[in-house]
Coordinates of C-alpha atoms in Angstrom, one line a residue:
M1 CA -1.5 -22.5 15.8
V2 CA -4.7 -21.1 14.3
I3 CA -3.5 -17.6 15.0
L4 CA -0.2 -18.3 13.2
I5 CA -2.0 -19.7 10.2
L6 CA -4.3 -16.7 10.0
L7 CA -1.4 -14.3 10.4
S8 CA 0.6 -16.1 7.6
A9 CA -2.4 -15.8 5.3
L10 CA -2.7 -12.1 6.0
I11 CA 1.0 -11.6 5.4
G12 CA 0.7 -13.5 2.1
A13 CA -2.2 -11.3 1.0
G14 CA -0.2 -8.2 2.0
T15 CA 2.7 -9.4 -0.1
A16 CA 0.4 -9.5 -3.2
L17 CA -0.7 -6.0 -2.4
S18 CA 2.8 -4.6 -1.7
P19 CA 4.8 -2.4 -4.1
C20 CA 7.1 -5.4 -4.6
A21 CA 4.3 -7.2 -6.6
L22 CA 3.7 -4.2 -9.0
P23 CA 6.2 -5.2 -11.6
V24 CA 4.5 -8.6 -12.0
L25 CA 1.0 -7.3 -12.4
P26 CA 1.1 -6.3 -16.1
A27 CA 2.1 -9.8 -17.1
L28 CA -0.5 -11.3 -14.8
L29 CA -3.3 -9.2 -16.2
S30 CA -2.3 -9.6 -19.8
A31 CA -1.7 -13.3 -19.6
G32 CA -4.9 -13.9 -17.6
A33 CA -7.1 -11.9 -20.1
A34 CA -6.2 -14.2 -23.0
G35 CA -7.5 -17.8 -23.5
G36 CA -10.3 -19.5 -21.7
R37 CA -12.2 -18.3 -18.7
R38 CA -10.2 -20.6 -16.3
R39 CA -6.8 -19.5 -17.6
P40 CA -6.4 -16.8 -14.9
L41 CA -6.9 -19.4 -12.2
A42 CA -4.3 -21.6 -13.9
I43 CA -1.8 -18.8 -13.9
V44 CA -2.3 -18.0 -10.2
L45 CA -2.1 -21.8 -9.5
G46 CA 1.2 -22.1 -11.4
L47 CA 2.6 -19.0 -9.7
S48 CA 1.5 -20.3 -6.3
L49 CA 3.2 -23.7 -6.8
T50 CA 6.5 -22.0 -7.6
F51 CA 6.0 -19.7 -4.7
L52 CA 5.4 -22.7 -2.4
V53 CA 8.5 -24.5 -3.6
S54 CA 10.5 -21.3 -2.8
I55 CA 9.3 -21.4 0.8
I56 CA 9.5 -25.1 1.5
G57 CA 13.2 -25.9 1.1
G58 CA 13.5 -23.9 -2.2
G59 CA 17.1 -22.9 -1.5
V60 CA 18.2 -26.5 -0.7
L61 CA 16.4 -27.9 -3.8
L62 CA 18.1 -25.4 -6.1
R63 CA 21.5 -26.3 -4.8
H64 CA 20.9 -30.0 -5.3
L65 CA 19.7 -29.3 -8.9
G66 CA 22.8 -27.2 -9.5
L67 CA 20.7 -24.1 -10.3
D68 CA 20.5 -20.6 -8.8
G69 CA 17.7 -18.1 -8.6
T70 CA 19.1 -16.1 -11.4
T71 CA 18.9 -19.1 -13.8
L72 CA 15.3 -19.6 -12.8
R73 CA 14.5 -15.9 -13.1
N74 CA 16.0 -16.0 -16.6
L75 CA 14.0 -19.1 -17.4
G76 CA 10.8 -17.3 -16.3
I77 CA 11.6 -14.4 -18.5
V78 CA 12.1 -16.7 -21.5
V79 CA 8.7 -18.3 -20.9
L80 CA 7.1 -14.9 -20.6
V81 CA 8.7 -13.9 -24.0
V82 CA 7.4 -17.1 -25.6
A83 CA 3.9 -16.5 -24.2
G84 CA 3.9 -12.9 -25.5
V85 CA 5.0 -14.0 -29.0
A86 CA 2.4 -16.8 -29.0
A87 CA -0.3 -14.2 -28.1
I88 CA 0.8 -12.1 -31.0
V89 CA 1.2 -14.9 -33.6
P90 CA -1.8 -17.4 -33.3
S91 CA -0.1 -20.1 -35.3
I92 CA 2.7 -20.3 -32.7
A93 CA 0.2 -20.5 -30.0
E94 CA -1.5 -23.5 -31.7
R95 CA 1.8 -25.3 -31.9
L96 CA 2.6 -24.7 -28.3
E97 CA -0.8 -25.7 -27.1
R98 CA -0.8 -29.0 -29.0
P99 CA 1.6 -31.0 -26.8
L100 CA 0.0 -29.4 -23.7
A101 CA -3.5 -30.4 -24.8
A102 CA -2.7 -34.0 -24.1
L103 CA -2.4 -33.2 -20.4
S104 CA -6.1 -32.1 -20.4
R105 CA -7.1 -35.8 -19.9
L106 CA -5.4 -35.6 -16.5
G107 CA -6.9 -32.2 -15.6
P108 CA -10.2 -30.5 -15.7
R109 CA -12.4 -31.6 -18.6
R110 CA -13.6 -28.0 -19.1
A111 CA -10.5 -26.1 -18.3
G112 CA -11.0 -23.9 -21.3
D113 CA -8.5 -22.8 -23.9
G114 CA -4.9 -22.3 -22.5
F115 CA -5.3 -23.9 -19.1
W116 CA -2.0 -25.8 -19.2
S117 CA -0.1 -23.0 -20.9
G118 CA -1.5 -20.7 -18.3
L119 CA -0.1 -23.0 -15.6
V120 CA 3.4 -22.8 -17.3
V121 CA 3.2 -19.0 -17.6
G122 CA 2.1 -18.8 -13.9
G123 CA 5.1 -20.9 -12.9
A124 CA 7.4 -18.6 -14.8
L125 CA 6.0 -15.6 -13.1
G126 CA 6.5 -17.3 -9.8
F127 CA 10.3 -17.4 -10.5
V128 CA 10.3 -13.6 -11.0
Y129 CA 7.8 -12.9 -8.1
A130 CA 9.4 -15.1 -5.4
P131 CA 12.8 -13.4 -5.0
C132 CA 11.0 -10.0 -4.9
A133 CA 9.4 -11.0 -1.6
G134 CA 12.6 -12.4 -0.2
P135 CA 12.6 -10.7 3.2
V136 CA 9.0 -11.6 3.8
L137 CA 9.6 -15.2 2.8
A138 CA 12.6 -15.4 5.1
A139 CA 10.4 -14.3 8.0
V140 CA 7.7 -16.8 7.2
V141 CA 10.3 -19.6 6.9
S142 CA 11.9 -18.7 10.2
V143 CA 8.6 -18.7 12.1
S144 CA 7.4 -21.9 10.5
A145 CA 10.7 -23.7 11.3
V146 CA 10.5 -22.7 15.0
T147 CA 7.0 -23.9 15.3
G148 CA 7.6 -27.1 13.3
R149 CA 4.6 -26.3 11.1
T150 CA 6.5 -25.4 7.9
V151 CA 4.0 -26.9 5.4
A152 CA 0.9 -25.5 7.1
V153 CA 2.3 -22.0 7.5
A154 CA 3.6 -22.0 4.0
L155 CA 0.3 -23.2 2.5
A156 CA -1.5 -20.4 4.4
Y157 CA 0.9 -17.8 3.2
V158 CA 0.6 -18.9 -0.4
A159 CA -3.2 -19.2 -0.1
G160 CA -3.4 -15.6 1.1
S161 CA -1.2 -14.3 -1.7
A162 CA -3.1 -16.5 -4.3
L163 CA -6.5 -15.1 -3.3
V164 CA -5.5 -11.6 -3.9
L165 CA -3.6 -12.3 -7.1
G166 CA -6.6 -14.4 -8.4
A167 CA -9.0 -11.5 -7.6
I168 CA -6.8 -9.1 -9.5
A169 CA -6.5 -11.5 -12.5
L170 CA -10.2 -12.2 -12.7
G171 CA -11.1 -8.6 -12.2
G172 CA -8.8 -7.5 -15.0
R173 CA -10.3 -10.2 -17.3
R174 CA -13.8 -8.9 -16.6
V175 CA -12.8 -5.3 -17.4
L176 CA -11.2 -6.4 -20.7
E177 CA -14.0 -8.8 -21.7
P178 CA -16.0 -6.2 -23.7
L179 CA -12.9 -5.3 -25.6
R180 CA -12.2 -9.0 -26.4
R181 CA -15.7 -9.4 -27.9
A182 CA -15.2 -6.3 -30.0
G183 CA -11.9 -7.4 -31.5
A184 CA -10.5 -10.6 -30.0
L185 CA -7.4 -10.9 -32.1
R186 CA -6.4 -7.2 -31.7
V187 CA -6.8 -7.4 -28.0
Q188 CA -4.9 -10.6 -27.8
R189 CA -2.0 -9.1 -29.7
A190 CA -2.0 -6.0 -27.5
L191 CA -1.9 -8.2 -24.4
G192 CA 1.0 -10.2 -25.9
A193 CA 2.8 -6.9 -26.5
V194 CA 2.3 -6.1 -22.8
M195 CA 3.9 -9.4 -21.8
L196 CA 6.9 -8.7 -24.1
L197 CA 7.3 -5.2 -22.6
T198 CA 7.1 -6.7 -19.1
A199 CA 9.8 -9.3 -20.0
L200 CA 12.0 -6.5 -21.4
A201 CA 11.6 -4.5 -18.1
F202 CA 12.8 -7.6 -16.2
I203 CA 15.7 -8.1 -18.5
V204 CA 17.0 -4.5 -18.1
G205 CA 16.3 -4.6 -14.3
L206 CA 13.6 -1.9 -14.3
D207 CA 11.7 -3.9 -11.6
T208 CA 14.6 -3.7 -9.2
Q209 CA 15.2 0.0 -10.0
F210 CA 11.5 0.6 -9.3
E211 CA 11.7 -1.1 -5.9
T212 CA 14.8 0.9 -5.0
A213 CA 13.2 4.2 -6.0
L214 CA 10.1 3.3 -4.1
A215 CA 12.0 2.6 -0.9
R216 CA 13.8 5.9 -1.2
H217 CA 10.7 8.1 -1.8
T218 CA 7.7 6.4 -0.1
S219 CA 8.9 5.5 3.4
S220 CA 6.8 7.4 6.0
A221 CA 8.5 6.9 9.3
T222 CA 11.9 6.9 10.9
L223 CA 13.6 5.5 13.9
T224 CA 16.4 7.8 15.1
G225 CA 19.2 5.8 16.5
G226 CA 22.7 6.1 17.9
L227 CA 23.7 8.8 15.4
E228 CA 21.7 11.4 17.1
S229 CA 24.1 13.8 18.8
S230 CA 23.8 15.8 21.9
T231 CA 25.4 19.2 22.3
A232 CA 28.0 17.7 24.6
V233 CA 28.9 15.1 22.0
Q234 CA 29.2 17.7 19.3
D235 CA 31.5 19.8 21.5
R236 CA 33.7 16.7 22.1
L237 CA 33.8 16.0 18.4
R238 CA 35.1 19.5 17.7
D239 CA 37.8 18.9 20.3
L240 CA 38.8 15.5 18.8
R241 CA 39.0 16.6 15.2
G242 CA 41.8 19.1 15.9
A243 CA 40.1 21.6 13.6
P244 CA 39.9 25.4 14.0
K245 CA 37.2 26.2 16.5
F246 CA 34.6 28.9 15.9
D247 CA 35.1 30.9 19.0
S248 CA 34.3 34.5 19.9
A249 CA 37.9 35.6 19.3
S250 CA 37.5 35.0 15.5
K251 CA 34.4 37.1 15.2
S252 CA 34.5 40.1 12.9
A253 CA 34.0 43.4 14.5
K254 CA 31.3 44.5 12.1
A255 CA 27.9 45.5 13.4
Q256 CA 25.2 42.9 13.5
V257 CA 22.1 43.2 11.3
E258 CA 19.5 41.4 13.3
T259 CA 16.3 43.3 14.0
G260 CA 14.6 40.7 16.2
P261 CA 15.3 39.4 19.7
K262 CA 18.8 37.9 20.1
S263 CA 18.8 34.1 20.1
S264 CA 20.4 32.1 22.9
L265 CA 22.5 30.2 20.4
P266 CA 26.2 30.7 21.0
D267 CA 28.4 32.7 18.6
L268 CA 31.0 30.2 17.3
G269 CA 33.0 32.5 15.0
T270 CA 33.0 33.9 11.5
A271 CA 32.1 31.3 8.8
P272 CA 34.8 30.7 6.2
D273 CA 33.6 31.5 2.7
F274 CA 33.3 29.0 -0.2
T275 CA 36.8 28.5 -1.6
G276 CA 38.5 26.3 -4.2
T277 CA 35.1 25.2 -5.5
Q278 CA 34.1 24.0 -9.0
R279 CA 30.7 23.9 -10.7
W280 CA 27.6 25.4 -9.1
F281 CA 24.1 23.8 -9.6
N282 CA 20.7 25.4 -9.2
S283 CA 22.3 28.8 -8.8
Q284 CA 24.9 31.2 -10.0
P285 CA 28.2 31.2 -7.8
L286 CA 27.4 32.4 -4.3
S287 CA 29.5 33.9 -1.5
L288 CA 28.7 34.4 2.1
K289 CA 29.4 38.1 1.7
A290 CA 26.6 38.3 -0.9
L291 CA 24.4 36.3 1.4
R292 CA 24.7 38.6 4.4
G293 CA 21.3 39.4 5.8
R294 CA 20.1 35.8 5.2
V295 CA 20.4 32.8 7.4
V296 CA 22.6 30.2 5.7
L297 CA 22.7 26.4 6.3
I298 CA 25.8 24.7 4.8
D299 CA 25.5 20.9 4.3
F300 CA 28.6 18.9 3.6
W301 CA 27.5 15.7 1.7
T302 CA 28.3 13.3 -1.0
Y303 CA 25.8 11.4 -3.1
T304 CA 26.9 7.8 -2.3
C305 CA 26.7 8.4 1.5
I306 CA 23.5 6.8 2.8
N307 CA 23.6 8.9 6.0
C308 CA 23.7 12.0 3.8
L309 CA 20.8 10.8 1.6
R310 CA 18.7 10.2 4.7
T311 CA 19.1 13.9 5.7
L312 CA 17.9 15.2 2.3
P313 CA 14.1 15.0 3.0
Y314 CA 14.6 17.3 6.0
L315 CA 16.8 19.7 4.1
E316 CA 14.4 19.8 1.2
A317 CA 11.5 20.4 3.6
W318 CA 13.3 23.3 5.3
D319 CA 14.2 24.9 2.0
K320 CA 10.5 24.7 0.9
R321 CA 9.2 26.0 4.3
Y322 CA 11.8 28.8 5.1
R323 CA 13.4 30.0 1.8
S324 CA 10.9 32.9 1.5
A325 CA 11.5 33.8 5.1
G326 CA 15.2 34.3 4.6
L327 CA 16.9 30.8 4.7
T328 CA 19.5 29.8 2.1
I329 CA 20.7 26.2 2.1
V330 CA 23.9 25.4 0.2
G331 CA 25.0 21.8 -0.3
V332 CA 28.7 21.5 -0.5
H333 CA 29.4 18.2 -2.4
A334 CA 32.7 16.8 -1.0
P335 CA 33.5 13.6 -2.8
E336 CA 34.7 10.4 -1.1
F337 CA 35.4 8.4 -4.2
G338 CA 37.1 9.3 -7.5
F339 CA 34.0 9.0 -9.7
E340 CA 32.1 11.5 -7.4
H341 CA 34.3 14.3 -8.8
D342 CA 32.4 14.0 -12.1
A343 CA 30.0 16.9 -12.5
G344 CA 27.6 14.8 -14.6
N345 CA 27.3 12.2 -11.9
V346 CA 26.6 15.0 -9.3
Q347 CA 24.0 16.6 -11.5
R348 CA 22.2 13.3 -12.0
A349 CA 22.2 12.7 -8.2
I350 CA 20.8 16.2 -7.6
A351 CA 18.0 15.6 -10.2
S352 CA 17.1 12.1 -8.9
N353 CA 16.9 13.4 -5.3
H354 CA 14.9 16.4 -6.3
I355 CA 17.2 18.9 -4.7
K356 CA 16.2 22.5 -5.4
Y357 CA 18.6 24.5 -3.3
P358 CA 22.1 25.5 -4.5
V359 CA 24.9 22.9 -4.6
V360 CA 28.6 23.4 -5.3
Q361 CA 31.3 20.9 -6.0
D362 CA 34.2 20.9 -3.5
N363 CA 36.4 18.4 -5.4
D364 CA 39.7 19.5 -3.7
L365 CA 38.0 19.6 -0.3
A366 CA 39.2 23.3 0.0
T367 CA 36.0 24.5 1.6
W368 CA 35.8 21.3 3.7
N369 CA 39.3 22.0 5.1
A370 CA 38.5 25.7 5.7
Y371 CA 35.8 24.5 8.1
G372 CA 38.0 21.8 9.5
N373 CA 35.3 19.4 8.7
Q374 CA 35.7 15.6 8.9
Y375 CA 32.2 14.2 8.6
W376 CA 29.4 13.3 6.2
P377 CA 26.9 14.7 6.7
A378 CA 27.8 17.9 8.6
E379 CA 25.7 21.0 8.9
Y380 CA 26.9 24.5 9.8
L381 CA 24.2 27.1 10.6
I382 CA 25.2 30.7 9.9
D383 CA 23.3 33.8 11.0
A384 CA 22.6 37.0 9.1
D385 CA 25.9 38.5 10.2
G386 CA 28.0 35.6 8.8
Q387 CA 28.6 34.0 12.2
V388 CA 28.4 30.2 12.8
R389 CA 25.8 29.7 15.5
E390 CA 25.3 25.9 15.5
T391 CA 26.9 22.8 14.1
H392 CA 25.6 19.2 13.8
F393 CA 27.4 16.0 12.6
G394 CA 25.6 12.9 11.4
E395 CA 21.9 12.2 11.4
G396 CA 19.2 13.0 13.9
D397 CA 18.2 15.9 16.1
Y398 CA 16.2 17.3 13.2
G399 CA 13.6 19.0 15.4
K400 CA 16.4 20.8 17.3
S401 CA 18.0 21.9 14.0
E402 CA 14.7 23.3 12.7
S403 CA 14.2 25.2 16.0
A404 CA 17.7 26.8 15.6
I405 CA 16.8 27.8 12.0
R406 CA 13.5 29.4 13.2
A407 CA 15.4 31.2 16.1
L408 CA 17.9 32.8 13.7
L409 CA 15.2 33.8 11.2
A410 CA 13.3 35.4 14.1
E411 CA 16.5 37.1 15.1
R412 CA 16.8 38.8 11.7
G413 CA 13.2 40.0 12.0
A414 CA 11.4 37.4 9.9
K415 CA 7.7 36.9 10.7
I416 CA 7.0 33.1 10.6
S417 CA 4.0 31.2 11.7
A418 CA 4.1 28.3 14.2
A419 CA 3.7 25.8 11.4
R420 CA 6.8 23.6 10.9
S421 CA 8.1 21.8 7.9
H422 CA 6.7 18.4 6.7
P423 CA 9.4 16.2 5.4
T424 CA 8.4 13.3 3.0
G425 CA 10.2 10.3 1.7
I426 CA 11.9 9.6 5.0
T427 CA 13.9 6.3 5.0
P428 CA 13.5 4.2 8.2
V429 CA 16.7 3.6 10.1
G430 CA 17.6 0.4 12.1
L431 CA 18.8 0.9 15.7
Q432 CA 21.7 -1.5 15.3
A433 CA 23.8 -2.0 12.3
T434 CA 27.1 -3.4 11.0
P435 CA 29.7 -0.6 10.7
E436 CA 30.6 0.9 7.3
T437 CA 32.9 -1.5 5.4
Y438 CA 35.2 -0.6 2.5
V439 CA 36.2 -3.2 -0.2
G440 CA 39.2 -1.3 -1.6
A441 CA 42.7 -2.1 -0.3
A442 CA 43.3 1.3 1.3
R443 CA 40.6 1.0 3.9
A444 CA 39.4 -2.6 3.9
Q445 CA 38.6 -4.1 7.3
G446 CA 36.4 -6.8 8.8
F447 CA 37.5 -9.4 6.2
V448 CA 38.1 -13.0 7.2
G449 CA 40.6 -15.2 5.4
T450 CA 42.6 -13.2 2.9
A451 CA 41.9 -9.5 3.2
P452 CA 41.6 -7.4 -0.1
Q453 CA 45.1 -6.8 -1.5
S454 CA 46.2 -4.4 -4.3
G455 CA 46.4 -6.1 -7.7
T456 CA 44.7 -9.0 -9.4
K457 CA 44.3 -12.1 -7.2
T458 CA 42.1 -15.2 -6.8
Y459 CA 40.5 -15.5 -3.3
K460 CA 39.0 -18.6 -1.7
L461 CA 35.9 -18.3 0.5
P462 CA 36.2 -19.8 4.0
S463 CA 34.5 -23.2 4.6
S464 CA 32.0 -21.6 7.0
A465 CA 30.0 -18.4 6.9
P466 CA 31.8 -15.3 8.2
P467 CA 31.0 -14.2 11.8
V468 CA 28.7 -11.3 12.3
N469 CA 30.1 -8.1 10.8
G470 CA 32.5 -10.3 8.8
F471 CA 33.2 -10.3 5.1
A472 CA 35.0 -12.7 2.7
L473 CA 36.0 -12.6 -1.0
G474 CA 35.9 -15.5 -3.4
G475 CA 36.9 -15.8 -7.1
T476 CA 39.2 -13.4 -8.9
W477 CA 39.3 -9.7 -8.1
K478 CA 41.3 -6.7 -9.4
I479 CA 41.6 -4.5 -6.3
G480 CA 42.8 -0.9 -6.1
D481 CA 42.9 1.6 -3.3
E482 CA 39.2 2.5 -3.7
P483 CA 37.5 0.0 -6.0
A484 CA 37.4 -3.8 -6.0
T485 CA 36.6 -4.8 -9.6
A486 CA 35.1 -8.3 -10.3
Q487 CA 36.9 -10.7 -12.6
A488 CA 36.0 -14.3 -13.3
G489 CA 33.8 -15.9 -10.6
A490 CA 33.9 -13.0 -8.2
T491 CA 31.8 -13.4 -5.1
L492 CA 31.5 -11.9 -1.7
E493 CA 29.9 -13.4 1.4
A494 CA 29.1 -11.5 4.7
T495 CA 27.1 -11.9 7.9
V496 CA 25.6 -8.5 8.8
Q497 CA 23.3 -6.9 11.4
A498 CA 21.1 -4.5 9.6
R499 CA 17.6 -3.4 8.5
F500 CA 19.0 -2.0 5.2
V501 CA 22.1 -3.0 3.2
Y502 CA 23.6 -0.6 0.8
L503 CA 26.7 -0.9 -1.5
V504 CA 28.4 1.7 -3.7
L505 CA 28.8 0.2 -7.2
S506 CA 30.1 1.1 -10.6
P507 CA 29.4 -0.5 -14.0
P508 CA 32.2 -1.8 -16.3
S509 CA 31.7 1.3 -18.5
A510 CA 29.1 4.0 -19.3
S511 CA 27.8 2.0 -22.2
R512 CA 28.0 -1.5 -20.6
P513 CA 26.0 -2.1 -17.4
G514 CA 27.1 -4.6 -14.8
A515 CA 25.1 -6.8 -12.4
V516 CA 25.1 -8.2 -8.9
D517 CA 23.1 -11.2 -7.8
V518 CA 22.1 -10.8 -4.2
S519 CA 21.1 -13.9 -2.1
V520 CA 19.9 -13.3 1.4
D521 CA 19.9 -16.2 4.0
G522 CA 20.2 -18.8 1.3
E523 CA 17.1 -17.7 -0.7
P524 CA 17.2 -17.5 -4.5
P525 CA 19.1 -14.4 -5.6
R526 CA 17.7 -11.2 -6.9
R527 CA 19.6 -9.4 -9.7
I528 CA 20.5 -5.8 -9.5
T529 CA 21.5 -4.0 -12.7
V530 CA 24.4 -1.6 -12.2
A531 CA 24.0 1.1 -14.9
T532 CA 25.5 4.1 -13.1
Q533 CA 28.1 4.9 -10.4
R534 CA 26.0 5.3 -7.3
L535 CA 24.7 3.8 -4.0
Y536 CA 22.5 0.7 -4.5
T537 CA 20.1 -0.9 -2.1
L538 CA 21.0 -4.6 -1.8
A539 CA 18.4 -5.7 0.8
S540 CA 15.7 -4.3 3.1
F541 CA 14.0 -6.0 6.0
P542 CA 11.0 -5.3 8.3
A543 CA 13.3 -4.8 11.3
S544 CA 17.0 -4.9 12.1
G545 CA 18.3 -8.5 12.3
R546 CA 21.2 -10.8 11.5
H547 CA 21.4 -12.0 7.9
G548 CA 23.8 -13.9 5.6
L549 CA 24.6 -12.3 2.2
K550 CA 26.1 -13.9 -0.9
L551 CA 26.9 -11.5 -3.7
T552 CA 27.9 -12.7 -7.2
F553 CA 29.3 -10.0 -9.5
S554 CA 29.5 -9.9 -13.3
P555 CA 33.0 -9.2 -14.6
G556 CA 33.9 -5.6 -14.7
T557 CA 31.5 -4.5 -12.0
S558 CA 33.3 -2.5 -9.2
A559 CA 32.4 -2.4 -5.5
Y560 CA 33.5 0.4 -3.2
A561 CA 31.9 0.5 0.3
F562 CA 29.0 -1.1 2.2
T563 CA 26.8 1.0 4.5
F564 CA 24.0 -0.3 6.8
G565 CA 20.9 1.1 8.4

């Protein structure tokens, strides 16, 4: 029991130091720097109380009160705005403090100015902070429920988090104290402005966007799972897809240009050139004829495919390491959904993923069909003579692919050192996951109750949660072949096995963002702002596990397909 308590306290401290807590820190520091010397402690106390309620039966309590996490988050933002305005306008602060001052007879005699208002602000921050740590809270609640020590474990967890947040608040106050003495009112107003800016960031969903970007770019390890393909499996896939094979009979008769030792990689045939393409990015239009003499890696991808996105760190690293040695990577963007045909959307995806190598749009799938391709992602490695020498479908086997690149570069006479590439921003992958699931009528599967049907229809959620890998619609939806567009009261429930949950979403329009409230395992929901047509991260967990999801969509927001990792 002692070990469990200590572990819970350490996890709580880790939550306060995690990237998830970063969006809350500006408000914590600015609110704690104003008022009396004990105000930072009051803020941390208020935040901890809210946090504690979230752990001990928070979801049940909210349902009995008829509230949801989004309502409480919005309430917290309102309190944060009021606190910011009060810091800027002292007369408003005095009016707000007057009714709270009467409570001082029940609390510390020397609490200092703003103790009770600090308690309120802290409680408001707790409403914003608690959903952010949802996966960690779920783990703590699960462990405590099994041991029968819910209150003790929860208190230890909150105490660990509170100690770190309190140290941050007090440290920030000490740093700002000389400035306060030099110009108290100016500093107070500046801190109030920080609180208002923080509230604005929460309103427009910058905190959730920050977490998503962080998850994409700062992961440092990966677990390769079932998608890794052996050579035998790849050969079988070529047989199954009924596509033209790259065999020796299709090779051109032209002389080879390699100047190094011949690689043992097989010759699979002449590579088809780019055909029927549209806009090129990061390059003028290319052709395989013009690229003769260089090793070419063609990557078929699309920007809403999570499997494709997880290969990008490796492609980017190979481009950086081997471009000067004679490697050219070309990303062939083959869209799955209608909005992926838009060149502006593709360009934004290229920029946000920091892709430097050439990319071409294949909106009509002409190049895709020339290769007989059927997979996202798919890689075709072409030697300096224009012959396909290796193919790979799906994720994994990155070391093998890099060895093949090095072998073909050596074959053309390139002098490369033993140093390999160093990919960064790798996203971890769960070993078991729910299969990809589409919401549109054309490919919907895995739904219990009434499956998605074309047209506008009101759906009723089943009385019990869907089985694992099951999905259910509720409320009114307008469903097409690809998108399912939310109408009044649109919800979706699912039970999934995953470490990461992703969903392709689209806003009502380019000028009007949508929103999805995501509740995991009955916890208060976290709001995701849908501003562009892309893949969004709905949830992430420390390890793969079974979880219940409830999604509430704002009207006009469209869902396309779930993927899991």
